[in-house]
CSV table of C-alpha atoms in Angstrom, one decimal:
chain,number,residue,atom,x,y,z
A,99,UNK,CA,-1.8,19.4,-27.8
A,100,UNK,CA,-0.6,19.0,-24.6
A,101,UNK,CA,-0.3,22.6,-23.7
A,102,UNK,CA,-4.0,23.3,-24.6
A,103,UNK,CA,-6.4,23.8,-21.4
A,104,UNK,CA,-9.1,21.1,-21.0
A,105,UNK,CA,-12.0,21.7,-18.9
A,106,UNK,CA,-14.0,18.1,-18.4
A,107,UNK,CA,-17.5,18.9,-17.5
A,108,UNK,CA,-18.2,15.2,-17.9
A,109,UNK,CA,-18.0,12.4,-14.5
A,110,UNK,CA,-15.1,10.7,-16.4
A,111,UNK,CA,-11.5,12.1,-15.0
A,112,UNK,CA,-13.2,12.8,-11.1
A,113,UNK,CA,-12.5,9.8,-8.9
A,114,UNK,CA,-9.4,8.6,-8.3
A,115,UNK,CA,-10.1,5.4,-7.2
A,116,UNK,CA,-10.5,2.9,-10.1
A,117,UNK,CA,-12.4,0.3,-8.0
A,118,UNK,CA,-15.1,3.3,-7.2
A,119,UNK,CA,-14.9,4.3,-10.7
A,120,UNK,CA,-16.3,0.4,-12.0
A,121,UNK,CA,-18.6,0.2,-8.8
A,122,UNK,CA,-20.7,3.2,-9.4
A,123,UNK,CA,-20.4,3.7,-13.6
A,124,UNK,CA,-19.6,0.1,-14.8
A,125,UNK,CA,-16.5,0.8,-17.3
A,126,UNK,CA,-12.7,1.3,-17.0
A,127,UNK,CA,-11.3,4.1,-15.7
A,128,UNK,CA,-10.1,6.7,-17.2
A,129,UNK,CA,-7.7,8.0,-14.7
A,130,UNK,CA,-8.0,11.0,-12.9
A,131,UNK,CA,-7.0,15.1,-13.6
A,132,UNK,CA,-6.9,18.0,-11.0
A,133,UNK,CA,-10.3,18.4,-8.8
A,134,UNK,CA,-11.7,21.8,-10.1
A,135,UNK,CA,-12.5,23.2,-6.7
A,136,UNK,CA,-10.5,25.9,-5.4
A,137,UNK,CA,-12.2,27.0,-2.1
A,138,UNK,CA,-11.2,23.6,-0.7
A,139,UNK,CA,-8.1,23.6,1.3
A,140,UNK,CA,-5.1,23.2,-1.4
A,141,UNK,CA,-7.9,23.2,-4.0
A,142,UNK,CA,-6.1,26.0,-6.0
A,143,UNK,CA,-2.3,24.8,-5.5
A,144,UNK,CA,-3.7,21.6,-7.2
A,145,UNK,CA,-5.1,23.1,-10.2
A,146,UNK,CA,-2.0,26.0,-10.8
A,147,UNK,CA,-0.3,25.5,-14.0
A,148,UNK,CA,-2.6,22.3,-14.7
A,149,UNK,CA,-3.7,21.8,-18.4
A,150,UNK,CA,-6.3,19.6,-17.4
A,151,UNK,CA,-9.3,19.9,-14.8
A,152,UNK,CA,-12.1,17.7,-13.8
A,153,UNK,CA,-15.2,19.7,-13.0
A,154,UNK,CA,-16.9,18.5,-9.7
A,155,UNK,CA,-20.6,17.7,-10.3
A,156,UNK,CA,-23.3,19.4,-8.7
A,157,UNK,CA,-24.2,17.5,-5.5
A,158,UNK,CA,-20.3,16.5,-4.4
A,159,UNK,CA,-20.0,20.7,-4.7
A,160,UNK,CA,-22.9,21.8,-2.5
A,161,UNK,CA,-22.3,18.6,0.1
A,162,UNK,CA,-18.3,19.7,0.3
A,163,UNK,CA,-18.7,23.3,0.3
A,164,UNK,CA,-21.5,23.0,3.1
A,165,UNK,CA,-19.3,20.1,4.8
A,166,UNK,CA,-15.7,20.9,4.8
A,167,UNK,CA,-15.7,24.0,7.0
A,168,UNK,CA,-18.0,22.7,9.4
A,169,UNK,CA,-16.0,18.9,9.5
A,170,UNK,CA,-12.8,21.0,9.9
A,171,UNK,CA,-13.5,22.9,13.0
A,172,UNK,CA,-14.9,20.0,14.8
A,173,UNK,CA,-18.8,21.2,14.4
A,174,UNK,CA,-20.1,18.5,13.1
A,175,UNK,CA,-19.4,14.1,13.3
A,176,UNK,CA,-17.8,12.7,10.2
A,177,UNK,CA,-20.8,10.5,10.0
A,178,UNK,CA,-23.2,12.3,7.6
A,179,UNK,CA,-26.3,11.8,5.5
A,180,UNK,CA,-26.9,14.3,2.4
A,181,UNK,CA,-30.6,15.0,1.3
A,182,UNK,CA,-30.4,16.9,-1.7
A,183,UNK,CA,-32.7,17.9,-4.3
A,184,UNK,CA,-32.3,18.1,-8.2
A,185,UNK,CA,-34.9,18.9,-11.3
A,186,UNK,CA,-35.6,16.3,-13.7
A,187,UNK,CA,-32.5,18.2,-15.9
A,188,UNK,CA,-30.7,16.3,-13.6
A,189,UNK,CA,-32.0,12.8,-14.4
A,190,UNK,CA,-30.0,13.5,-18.0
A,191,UNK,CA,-31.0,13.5,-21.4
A,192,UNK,CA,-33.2,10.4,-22.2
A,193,UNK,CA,-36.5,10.7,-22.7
A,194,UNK,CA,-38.7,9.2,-19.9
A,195,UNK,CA,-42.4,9.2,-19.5
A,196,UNK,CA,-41.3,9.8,-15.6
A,197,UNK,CA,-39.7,12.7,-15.8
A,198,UNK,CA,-42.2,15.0,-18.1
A,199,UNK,CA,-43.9,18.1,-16.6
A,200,UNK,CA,-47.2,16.6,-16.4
A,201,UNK,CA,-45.9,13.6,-14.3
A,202,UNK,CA,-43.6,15.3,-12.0
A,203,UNK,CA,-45.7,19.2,-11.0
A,204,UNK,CA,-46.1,18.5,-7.1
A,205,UNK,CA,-44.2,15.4,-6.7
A,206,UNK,CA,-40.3,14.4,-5.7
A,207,UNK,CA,-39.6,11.0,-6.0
A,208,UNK,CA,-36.4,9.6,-3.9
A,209,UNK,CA,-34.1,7.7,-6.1
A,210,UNK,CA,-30.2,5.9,-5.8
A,211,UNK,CA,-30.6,5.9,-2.1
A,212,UNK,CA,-28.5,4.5,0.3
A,213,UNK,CA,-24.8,5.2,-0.7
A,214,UNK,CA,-25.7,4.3,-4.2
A,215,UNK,CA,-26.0,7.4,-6.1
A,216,UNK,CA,-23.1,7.7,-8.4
A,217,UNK,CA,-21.9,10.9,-7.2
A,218,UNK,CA,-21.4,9.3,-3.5
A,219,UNK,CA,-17.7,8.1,-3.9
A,220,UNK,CA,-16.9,11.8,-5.1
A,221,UNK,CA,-18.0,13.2,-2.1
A,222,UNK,CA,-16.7,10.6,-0.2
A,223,UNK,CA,-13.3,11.5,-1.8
A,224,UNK,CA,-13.8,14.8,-1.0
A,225,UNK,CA,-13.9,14.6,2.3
A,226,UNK,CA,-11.0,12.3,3.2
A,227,UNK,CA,-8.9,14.9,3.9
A,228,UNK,CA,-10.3,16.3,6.4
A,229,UNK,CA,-12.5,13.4,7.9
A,230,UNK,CA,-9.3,11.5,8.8
């Protein structure tokens, strides 16, 4: 019901643009619920008394928690690239050739480069509050 807490791990209630929503996953939009990160600056006002909560993936967390305190006082330009790392848990749950052990030991292979990673217009959302 409506008064039961939903916690969406998933991509699908994050950005809450529509137009970045079809650019970087293709479908409709769902809509968007409350971000589910607190530190940010009204991070927790947002979420208080919310029934629903979109989780924030993994890269838009590290890039704004490293970037939003260092964008706010002035210590860094707005312009910035993130470099960020991941497992091959993190290239989901199909079974690729690619991605097993004994391809990958001693390699990292660049991949969605460019702005075109799907998690780019999450972080990009992210910091419009305090890039403007």
């Amino acid at each position: 019901g409506p008064d039961t807490l939903i916690i969406d791990c998933g991509a699908d209630f994050r950005l809450t643009e529509a137009a970045d929503w079809q650019r970087f996953y293709g479908s409709d939009h769902a809509g968007s619920w409350p971000y589910g990160l607190p530190e940010l600056p009204g991070g927790r006002d947002r979420l208080r008394g919310t029934t629903r909560v979109a989780v924030p993936g993994c890269y838009p967390t590290a890039a704004l928690l490293a970037l939003w305190p260092a964008l706010a006082e002035g210590l860094i330009e707005p312009a910035v690239t993130v470099v960020a790392v991941s497992g091959t848990s993190g290239a989901g749950r199909a079974a690729k050739v690619d991605l097993l052990g004994s391809e990958v030991i001693g390699s990292a292979r660049a991949y969605n480069i460019g702005g075109k990673h799907r998690h780019t217009p999450e972080i990009a959302q992210g910091l419009r509050g305090v890039t403007r």
